[in-house]
PDB file of C-alpha atoms in Angstrom:
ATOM      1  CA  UNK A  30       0.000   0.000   0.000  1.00  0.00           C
ATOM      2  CA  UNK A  31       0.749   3.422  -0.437  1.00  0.00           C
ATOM      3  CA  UNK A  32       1.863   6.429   2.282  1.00  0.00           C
ATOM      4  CA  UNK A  33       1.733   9.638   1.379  1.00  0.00           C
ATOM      5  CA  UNK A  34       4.108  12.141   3.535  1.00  0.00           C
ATOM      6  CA  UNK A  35       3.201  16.114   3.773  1.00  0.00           C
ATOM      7  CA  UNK A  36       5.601  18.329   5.667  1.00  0.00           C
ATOM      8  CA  UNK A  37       5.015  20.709   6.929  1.00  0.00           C
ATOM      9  CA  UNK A  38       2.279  20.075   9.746  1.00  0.00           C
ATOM     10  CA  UNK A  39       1.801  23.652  10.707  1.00  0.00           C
ATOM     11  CA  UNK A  40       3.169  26.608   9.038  1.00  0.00           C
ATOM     12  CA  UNK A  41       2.778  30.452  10.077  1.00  0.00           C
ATOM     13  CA  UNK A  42       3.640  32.961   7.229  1.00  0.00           C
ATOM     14  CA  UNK A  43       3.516  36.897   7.039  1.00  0.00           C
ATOM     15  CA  UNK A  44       1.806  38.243   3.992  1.00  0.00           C
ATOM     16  CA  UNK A  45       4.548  38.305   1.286  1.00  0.00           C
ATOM     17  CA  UNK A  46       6.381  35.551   2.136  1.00  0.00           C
ATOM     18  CA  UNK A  47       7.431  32.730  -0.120  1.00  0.00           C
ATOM     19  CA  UNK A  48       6.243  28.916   0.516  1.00  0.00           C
ATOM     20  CA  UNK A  49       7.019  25.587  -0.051  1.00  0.00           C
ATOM     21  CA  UNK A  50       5.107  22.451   1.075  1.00  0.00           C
ATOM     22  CA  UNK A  51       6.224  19.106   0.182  1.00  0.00           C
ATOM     23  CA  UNK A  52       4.694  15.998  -0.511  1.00  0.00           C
ATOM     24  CA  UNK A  53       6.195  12.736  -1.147  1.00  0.00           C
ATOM     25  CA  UNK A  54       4.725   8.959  -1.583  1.00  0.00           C
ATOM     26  CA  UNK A  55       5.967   5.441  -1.419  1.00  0.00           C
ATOM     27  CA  UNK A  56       4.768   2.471  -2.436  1.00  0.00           C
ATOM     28  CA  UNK A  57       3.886   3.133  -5.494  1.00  0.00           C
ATOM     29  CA  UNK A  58       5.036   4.062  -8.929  1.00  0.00           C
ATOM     30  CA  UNK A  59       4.082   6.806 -11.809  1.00  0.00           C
ATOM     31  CA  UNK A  60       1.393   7.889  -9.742  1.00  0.00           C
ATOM     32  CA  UNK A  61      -1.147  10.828 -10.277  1.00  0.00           C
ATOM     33  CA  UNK A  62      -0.338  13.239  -8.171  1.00  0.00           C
ATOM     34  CA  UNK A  63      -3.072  16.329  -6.546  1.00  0.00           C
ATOM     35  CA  UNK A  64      -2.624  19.226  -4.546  1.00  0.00           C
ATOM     36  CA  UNK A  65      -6.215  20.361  -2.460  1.00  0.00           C
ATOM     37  CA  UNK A  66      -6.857  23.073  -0.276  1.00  0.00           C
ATOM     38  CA  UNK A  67      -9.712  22.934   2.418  1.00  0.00           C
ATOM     39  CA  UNK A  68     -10.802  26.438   3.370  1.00  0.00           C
ATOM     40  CA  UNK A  69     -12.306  26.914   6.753  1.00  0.00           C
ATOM     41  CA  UNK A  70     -15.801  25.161   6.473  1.00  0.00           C
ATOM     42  CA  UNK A  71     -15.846  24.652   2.565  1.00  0.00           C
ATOM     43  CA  UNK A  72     -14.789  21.540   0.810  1.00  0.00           C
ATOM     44  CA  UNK A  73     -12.175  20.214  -1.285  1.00  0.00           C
ATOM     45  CA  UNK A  74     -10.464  22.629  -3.879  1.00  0.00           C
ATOM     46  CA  UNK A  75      -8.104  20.959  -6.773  1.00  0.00           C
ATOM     47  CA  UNK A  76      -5.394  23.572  -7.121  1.00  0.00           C
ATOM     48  CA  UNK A  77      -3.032  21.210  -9.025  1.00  0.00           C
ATOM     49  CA  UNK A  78      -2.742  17.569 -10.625  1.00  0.00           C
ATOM     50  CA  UNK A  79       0.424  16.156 -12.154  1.00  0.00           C
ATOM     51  CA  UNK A  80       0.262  12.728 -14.601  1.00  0.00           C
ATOM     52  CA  UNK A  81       4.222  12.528 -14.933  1.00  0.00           C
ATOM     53  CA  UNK A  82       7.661  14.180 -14.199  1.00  0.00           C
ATOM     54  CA  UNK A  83       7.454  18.010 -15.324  1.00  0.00           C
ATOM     55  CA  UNK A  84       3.968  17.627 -16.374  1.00  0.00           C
ATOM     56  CA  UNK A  85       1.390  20.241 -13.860  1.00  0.00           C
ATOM     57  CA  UNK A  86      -2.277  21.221 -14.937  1.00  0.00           C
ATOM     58  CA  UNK A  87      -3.939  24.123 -13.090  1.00  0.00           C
ATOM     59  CA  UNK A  88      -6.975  24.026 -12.124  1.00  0.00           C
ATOM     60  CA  UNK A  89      -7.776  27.957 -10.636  1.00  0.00           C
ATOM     61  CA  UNK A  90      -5.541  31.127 -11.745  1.00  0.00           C
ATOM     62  CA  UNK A  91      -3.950  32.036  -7.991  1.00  0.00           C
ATOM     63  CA  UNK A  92      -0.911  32.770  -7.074  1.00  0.00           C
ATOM     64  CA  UNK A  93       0.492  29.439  -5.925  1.00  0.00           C
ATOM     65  CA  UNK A  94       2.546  27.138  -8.483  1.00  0.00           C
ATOM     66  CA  UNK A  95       3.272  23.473  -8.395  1.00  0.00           C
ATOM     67  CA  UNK A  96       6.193  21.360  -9.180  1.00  0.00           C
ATOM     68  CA  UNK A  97       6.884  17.060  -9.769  1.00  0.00           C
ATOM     69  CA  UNK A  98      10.960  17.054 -10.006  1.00  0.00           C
ATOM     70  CA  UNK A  99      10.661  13.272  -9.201  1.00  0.00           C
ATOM     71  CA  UNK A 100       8.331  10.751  -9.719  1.00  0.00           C
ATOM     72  CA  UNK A 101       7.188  10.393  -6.215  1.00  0.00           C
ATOM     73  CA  UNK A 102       7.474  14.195  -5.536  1.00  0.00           C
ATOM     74  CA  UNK A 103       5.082  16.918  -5.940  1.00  0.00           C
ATOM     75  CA  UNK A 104       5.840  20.630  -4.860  1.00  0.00           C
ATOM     76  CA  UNK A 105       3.584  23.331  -3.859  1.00  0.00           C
ATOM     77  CA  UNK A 106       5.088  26.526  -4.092  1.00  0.00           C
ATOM     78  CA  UNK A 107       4.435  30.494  -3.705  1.00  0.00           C
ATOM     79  CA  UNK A 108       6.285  33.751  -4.240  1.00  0.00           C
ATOM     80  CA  UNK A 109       4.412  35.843  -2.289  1.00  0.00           C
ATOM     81  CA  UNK A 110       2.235  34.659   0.177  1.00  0.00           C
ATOM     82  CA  UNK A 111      -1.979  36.228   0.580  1.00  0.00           C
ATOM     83  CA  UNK A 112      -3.464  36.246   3.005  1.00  0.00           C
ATOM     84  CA  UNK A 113      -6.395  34.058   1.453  1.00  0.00           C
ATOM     85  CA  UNK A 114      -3.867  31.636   0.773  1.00  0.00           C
ATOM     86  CA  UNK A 115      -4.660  30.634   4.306  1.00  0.00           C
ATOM     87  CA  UNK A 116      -6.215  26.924   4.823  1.00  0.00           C
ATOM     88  CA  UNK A 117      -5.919  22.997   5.451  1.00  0.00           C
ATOM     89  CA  UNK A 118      -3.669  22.025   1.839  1.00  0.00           C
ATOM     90  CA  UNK A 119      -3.619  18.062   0.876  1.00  0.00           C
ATOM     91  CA  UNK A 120      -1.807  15.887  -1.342  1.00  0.00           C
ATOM     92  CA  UNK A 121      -3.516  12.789  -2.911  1.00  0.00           C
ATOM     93  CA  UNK A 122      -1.921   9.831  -4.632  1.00  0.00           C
ATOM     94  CA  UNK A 123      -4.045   8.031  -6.915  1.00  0.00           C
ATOM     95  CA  UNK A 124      -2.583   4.420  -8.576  1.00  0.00           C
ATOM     96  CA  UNK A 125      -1.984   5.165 -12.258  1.00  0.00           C
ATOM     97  CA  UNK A 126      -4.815   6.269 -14.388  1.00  0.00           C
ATOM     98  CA  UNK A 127      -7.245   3.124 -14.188  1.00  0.00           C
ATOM     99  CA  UNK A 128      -8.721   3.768 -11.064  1.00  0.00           C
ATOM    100  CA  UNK A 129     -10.348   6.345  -9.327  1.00  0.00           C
ATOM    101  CA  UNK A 130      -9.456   5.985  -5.495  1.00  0.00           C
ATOM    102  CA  UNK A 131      -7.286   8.787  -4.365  1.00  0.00           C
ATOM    103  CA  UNK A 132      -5.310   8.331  -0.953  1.00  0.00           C
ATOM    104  CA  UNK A 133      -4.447  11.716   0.951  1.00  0.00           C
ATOM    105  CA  UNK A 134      -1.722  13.184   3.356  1.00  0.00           C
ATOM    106  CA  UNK A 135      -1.943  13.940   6.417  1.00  0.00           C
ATOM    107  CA  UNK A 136      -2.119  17.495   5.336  1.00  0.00           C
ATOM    108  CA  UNK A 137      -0.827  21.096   6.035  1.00  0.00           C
ATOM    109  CA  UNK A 138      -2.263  23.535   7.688  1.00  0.00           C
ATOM    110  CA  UNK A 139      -1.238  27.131   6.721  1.00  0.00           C
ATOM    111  CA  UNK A 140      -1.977  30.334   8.176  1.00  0.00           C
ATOM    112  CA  UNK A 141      -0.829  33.821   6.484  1.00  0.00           C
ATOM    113  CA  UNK A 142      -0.827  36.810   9.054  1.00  0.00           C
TER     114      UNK A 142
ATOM    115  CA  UNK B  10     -21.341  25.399 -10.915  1.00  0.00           C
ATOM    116  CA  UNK B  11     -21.179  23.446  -8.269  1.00  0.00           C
ATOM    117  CA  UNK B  12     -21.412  19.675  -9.778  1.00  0.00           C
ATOM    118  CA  UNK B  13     -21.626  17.542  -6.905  1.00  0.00           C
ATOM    119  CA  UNK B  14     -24.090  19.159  -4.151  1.00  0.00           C
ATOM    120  CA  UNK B  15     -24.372  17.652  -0.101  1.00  0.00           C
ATOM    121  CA  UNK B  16     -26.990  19.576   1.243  1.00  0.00           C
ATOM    122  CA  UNK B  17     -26.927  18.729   4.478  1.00  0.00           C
ATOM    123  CA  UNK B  18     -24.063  20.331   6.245  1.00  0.00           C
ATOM    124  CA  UNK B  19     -24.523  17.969   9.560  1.00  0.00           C
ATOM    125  CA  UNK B  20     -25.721  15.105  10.626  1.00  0.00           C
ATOM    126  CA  UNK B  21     -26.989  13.929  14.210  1.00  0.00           C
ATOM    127  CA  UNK B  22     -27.750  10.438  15.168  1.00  0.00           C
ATOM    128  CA  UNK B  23     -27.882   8.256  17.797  1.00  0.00           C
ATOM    129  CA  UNK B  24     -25.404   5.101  18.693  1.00  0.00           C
ATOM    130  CA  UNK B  25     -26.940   1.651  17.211  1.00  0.00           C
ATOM    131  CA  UNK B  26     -29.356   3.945  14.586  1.00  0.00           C
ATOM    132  CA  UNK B  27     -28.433   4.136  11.129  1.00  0.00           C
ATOM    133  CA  UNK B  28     -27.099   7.282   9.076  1.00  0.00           C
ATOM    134  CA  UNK B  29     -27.908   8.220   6.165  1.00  0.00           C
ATOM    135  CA  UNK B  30     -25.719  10.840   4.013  1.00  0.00           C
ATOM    136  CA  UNK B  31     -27.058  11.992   0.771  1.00  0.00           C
ATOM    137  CA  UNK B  32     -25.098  13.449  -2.289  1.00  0.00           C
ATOM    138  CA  UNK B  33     -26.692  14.741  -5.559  1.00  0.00           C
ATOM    139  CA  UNK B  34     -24.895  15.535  -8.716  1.00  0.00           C
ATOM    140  CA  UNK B  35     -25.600  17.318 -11.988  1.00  0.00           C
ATOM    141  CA  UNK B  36     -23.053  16.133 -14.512  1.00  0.00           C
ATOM    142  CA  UNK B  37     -24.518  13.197 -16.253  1.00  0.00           C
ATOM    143  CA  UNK B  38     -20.863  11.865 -17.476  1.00  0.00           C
ATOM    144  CA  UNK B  39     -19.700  11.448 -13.827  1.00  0.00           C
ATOM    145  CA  UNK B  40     -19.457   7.395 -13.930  1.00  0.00           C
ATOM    146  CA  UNK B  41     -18.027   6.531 -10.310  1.00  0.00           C
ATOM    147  CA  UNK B  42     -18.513   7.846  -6.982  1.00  0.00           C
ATOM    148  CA  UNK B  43     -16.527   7.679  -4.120  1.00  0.00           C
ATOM    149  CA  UNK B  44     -17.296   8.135   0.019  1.00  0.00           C
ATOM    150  CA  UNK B  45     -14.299   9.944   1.765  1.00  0.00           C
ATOM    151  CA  UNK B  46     -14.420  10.705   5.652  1.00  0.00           C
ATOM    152  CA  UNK B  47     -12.109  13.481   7.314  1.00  0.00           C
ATOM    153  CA  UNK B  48     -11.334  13.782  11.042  1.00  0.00           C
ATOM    154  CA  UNK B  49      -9.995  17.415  12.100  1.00  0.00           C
ATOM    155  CA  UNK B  50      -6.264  17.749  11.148  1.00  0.00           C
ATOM    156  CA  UNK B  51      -6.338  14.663   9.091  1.00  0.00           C
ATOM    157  CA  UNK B  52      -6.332  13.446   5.370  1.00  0.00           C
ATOM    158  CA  UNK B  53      -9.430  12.584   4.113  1.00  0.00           C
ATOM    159  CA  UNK B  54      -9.525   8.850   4.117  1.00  0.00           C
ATOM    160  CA  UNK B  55     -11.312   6.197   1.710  1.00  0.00           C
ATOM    161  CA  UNK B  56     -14.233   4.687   2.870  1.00  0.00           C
ATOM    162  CA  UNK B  57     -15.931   3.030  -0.194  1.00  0.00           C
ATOM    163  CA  UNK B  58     -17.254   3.873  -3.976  1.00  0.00           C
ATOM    164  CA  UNK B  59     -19.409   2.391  -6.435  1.00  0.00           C
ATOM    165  CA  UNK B  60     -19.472   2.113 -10.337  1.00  0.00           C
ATOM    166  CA  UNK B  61     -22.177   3.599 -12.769  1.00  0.00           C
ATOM    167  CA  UNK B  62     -22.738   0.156 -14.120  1.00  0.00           C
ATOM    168  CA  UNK B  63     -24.191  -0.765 -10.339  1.00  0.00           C
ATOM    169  CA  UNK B  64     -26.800   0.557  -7.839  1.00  0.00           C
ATOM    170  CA  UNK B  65     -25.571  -0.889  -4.751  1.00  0.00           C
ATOM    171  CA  UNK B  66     -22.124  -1.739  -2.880  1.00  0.00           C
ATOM    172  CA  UNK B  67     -21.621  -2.922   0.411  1.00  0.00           C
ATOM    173  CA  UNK B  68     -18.526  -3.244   3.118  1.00  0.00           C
ATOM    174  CA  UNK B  69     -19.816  -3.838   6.315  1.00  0.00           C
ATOM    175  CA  UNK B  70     -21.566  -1.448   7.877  1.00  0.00           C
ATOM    176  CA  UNK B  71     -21.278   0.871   5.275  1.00  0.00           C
ATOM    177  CA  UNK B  72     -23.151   0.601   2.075  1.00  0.00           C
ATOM    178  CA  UNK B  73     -23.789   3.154  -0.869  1.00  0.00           C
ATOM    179  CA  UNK B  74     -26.502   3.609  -2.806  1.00  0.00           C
ATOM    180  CA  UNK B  75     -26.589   5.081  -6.630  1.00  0.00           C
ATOM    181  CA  UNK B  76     -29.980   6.268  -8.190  1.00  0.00           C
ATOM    182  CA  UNK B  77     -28.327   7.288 -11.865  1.00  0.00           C
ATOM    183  CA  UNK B  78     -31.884   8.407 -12.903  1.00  0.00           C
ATOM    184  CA  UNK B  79     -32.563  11.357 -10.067  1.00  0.00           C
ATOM    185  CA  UNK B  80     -28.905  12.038 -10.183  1.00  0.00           C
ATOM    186  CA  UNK B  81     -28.772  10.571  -6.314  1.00  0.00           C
ATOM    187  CA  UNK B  82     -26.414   8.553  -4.125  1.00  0.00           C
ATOM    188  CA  UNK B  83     -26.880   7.853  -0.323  1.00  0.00           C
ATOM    189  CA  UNK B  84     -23.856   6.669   2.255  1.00  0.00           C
ATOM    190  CA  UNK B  85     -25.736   4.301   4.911  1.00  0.00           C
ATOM    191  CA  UNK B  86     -23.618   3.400   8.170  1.00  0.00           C
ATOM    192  CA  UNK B  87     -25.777   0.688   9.969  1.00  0.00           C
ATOM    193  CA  UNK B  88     -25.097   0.371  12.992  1.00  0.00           C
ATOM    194  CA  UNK B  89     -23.759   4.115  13.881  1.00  0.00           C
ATOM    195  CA  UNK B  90     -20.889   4.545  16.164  1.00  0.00           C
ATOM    196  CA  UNK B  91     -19.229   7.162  17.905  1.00  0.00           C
ATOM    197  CA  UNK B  92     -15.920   6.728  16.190  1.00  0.00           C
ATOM    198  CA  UNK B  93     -18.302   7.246  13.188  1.00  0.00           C
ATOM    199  CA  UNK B  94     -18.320  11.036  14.370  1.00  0.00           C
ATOM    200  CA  UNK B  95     -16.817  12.699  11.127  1.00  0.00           C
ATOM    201  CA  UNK B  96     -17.233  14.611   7.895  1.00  0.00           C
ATOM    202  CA  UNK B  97     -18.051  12.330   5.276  1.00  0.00           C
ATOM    203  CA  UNK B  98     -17.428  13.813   1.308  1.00  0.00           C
ATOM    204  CA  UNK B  99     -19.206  12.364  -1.640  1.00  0.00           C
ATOM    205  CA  UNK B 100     -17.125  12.544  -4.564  1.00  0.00           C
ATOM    206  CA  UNK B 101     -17.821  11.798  -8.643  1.00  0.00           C
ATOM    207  CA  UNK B 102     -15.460  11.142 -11.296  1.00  0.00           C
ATOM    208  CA  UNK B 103     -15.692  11.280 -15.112  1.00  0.00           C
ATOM    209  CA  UNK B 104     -13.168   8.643 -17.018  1.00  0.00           C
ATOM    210  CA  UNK B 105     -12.636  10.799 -19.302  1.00  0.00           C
ATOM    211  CA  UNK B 106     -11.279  13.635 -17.330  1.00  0.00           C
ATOM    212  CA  UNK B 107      -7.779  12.382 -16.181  1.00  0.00           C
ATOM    213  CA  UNK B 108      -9.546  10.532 -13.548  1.00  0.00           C
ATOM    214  CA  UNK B 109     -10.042  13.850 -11.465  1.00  0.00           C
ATOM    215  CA  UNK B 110     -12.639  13.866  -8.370  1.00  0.00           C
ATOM    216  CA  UNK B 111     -14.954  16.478  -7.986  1.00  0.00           C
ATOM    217  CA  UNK B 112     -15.870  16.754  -4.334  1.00  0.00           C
ATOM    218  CA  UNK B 113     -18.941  17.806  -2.488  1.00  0.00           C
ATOM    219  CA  UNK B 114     -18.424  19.687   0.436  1.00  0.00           C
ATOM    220  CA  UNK B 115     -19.231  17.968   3.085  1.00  0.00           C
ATOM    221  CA  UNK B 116     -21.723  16.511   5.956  1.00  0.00           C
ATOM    222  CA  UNK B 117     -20.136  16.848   9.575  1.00  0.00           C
ATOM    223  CA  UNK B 118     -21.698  13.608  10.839  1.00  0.00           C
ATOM    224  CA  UNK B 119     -22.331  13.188  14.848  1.00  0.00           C
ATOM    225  CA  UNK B 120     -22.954   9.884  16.301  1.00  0.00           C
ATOM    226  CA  UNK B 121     -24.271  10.590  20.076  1.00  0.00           C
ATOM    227  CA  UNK B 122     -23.534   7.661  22.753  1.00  0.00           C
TER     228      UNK B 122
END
């Protein structure tokens, strides 16, 4: 099976600031890769999903970017930090592109003062 | 457009009774659905799903129901527990969209002792 490793936990930013949350997974190979973001009380937002090495698809203009160096790795990244950038921001593995089950981190939760 | 509507934002039931969480979507090539349940601070996690081609699927207590004609799936947990205590997300995928979810957002699910 699959483990998917966030870090990190907690972060506290100042407006401005640049980020960088990681996410990497074993177990697996060539996986699909997906960055969320859970806003206080709303659901599940895809910001970014990766099918390969180099390859990122956006799904909402913002200011964050995304990165897959390595197989297993996925990078979200930001220049300068908003504060509506705050919230609860998850990576999902899914196996391949023949099924649909997604498996998450344990997350990040990010606050921008 | 919000393609994949849980109405109910919460959820209060009683140990031993059964819940019942309902999901409705709008997007007629969505061809699997997927249960998800998130504690505080935590990934989602998988719970169970259910092809197009079917109208039922079972695992244990859980069970999930798929009317394709209203455009309606149900979650039932029989019996309830208090470790059952959760949000649960529905979630729909269309094969030929990369394999992406589209996620509801949410039903924060209480299970009183």
């Amino acid at each position: 099976s699959q483990t998917i490793h966030q870090w990190p936990a907690t972060l506290v930013q100042p407006v401005g600031s640049p980020l960088s949350l990681e996410c990497t997974v074993e177990g697996t190979s060539n996986p699909n890769l997906y960055w969320y973001r859970q806003a206080a009380g709303r659901g599940l937002q895809l910001l970014f999903y990766s099918v390969g090495i180099g390859q990122i698809s956006s799904e909402v203009p913002q200011n964050l970017s995304a990165s897959r160096p390595q197989d297993r790795q996925f990078i979200l990244s930001s220049k300068k930090l908003l504060l509506s950038d705050s919230g609860f921001y998850l990576c999902a593995s899914q196996l391949g592109q023949r099924t649909y089950e997604q498996y998450f981190g344990p997350g990040t939760r990010l606050t921008v003062t | 457009d919000q393609q994949v509507k849980q109405n109910s934002p919460s959820l209060s039931v009683q140990e031993g009774r059964i819940s019942i969480l309902n999901c409705d979507y709008t997007n007629s090539m969505f061809d699997y659905f997927l249960w998800y349940k998130k504690y505080p601070a935590e990934g989602p996690t998988f719970l169970i799903s259910i092809s197009s081609i079917k109208d039922k699927n079972e695992d244990g207590r859980f069970t999930v129901f798929l009317n394709k004609s209203a455009k309606h799936l149900s979650l039932h947990i029989v019996p309830s527990q208090p470790g059952d205590s959760a949000v649960y997300f529905c979630a729909a995928a269309d094969g030929g969209s990369n394999y992406k979810l589209t996620f509801g957002k949410g039903t924060l699910l209480t299970v009183n002792p």
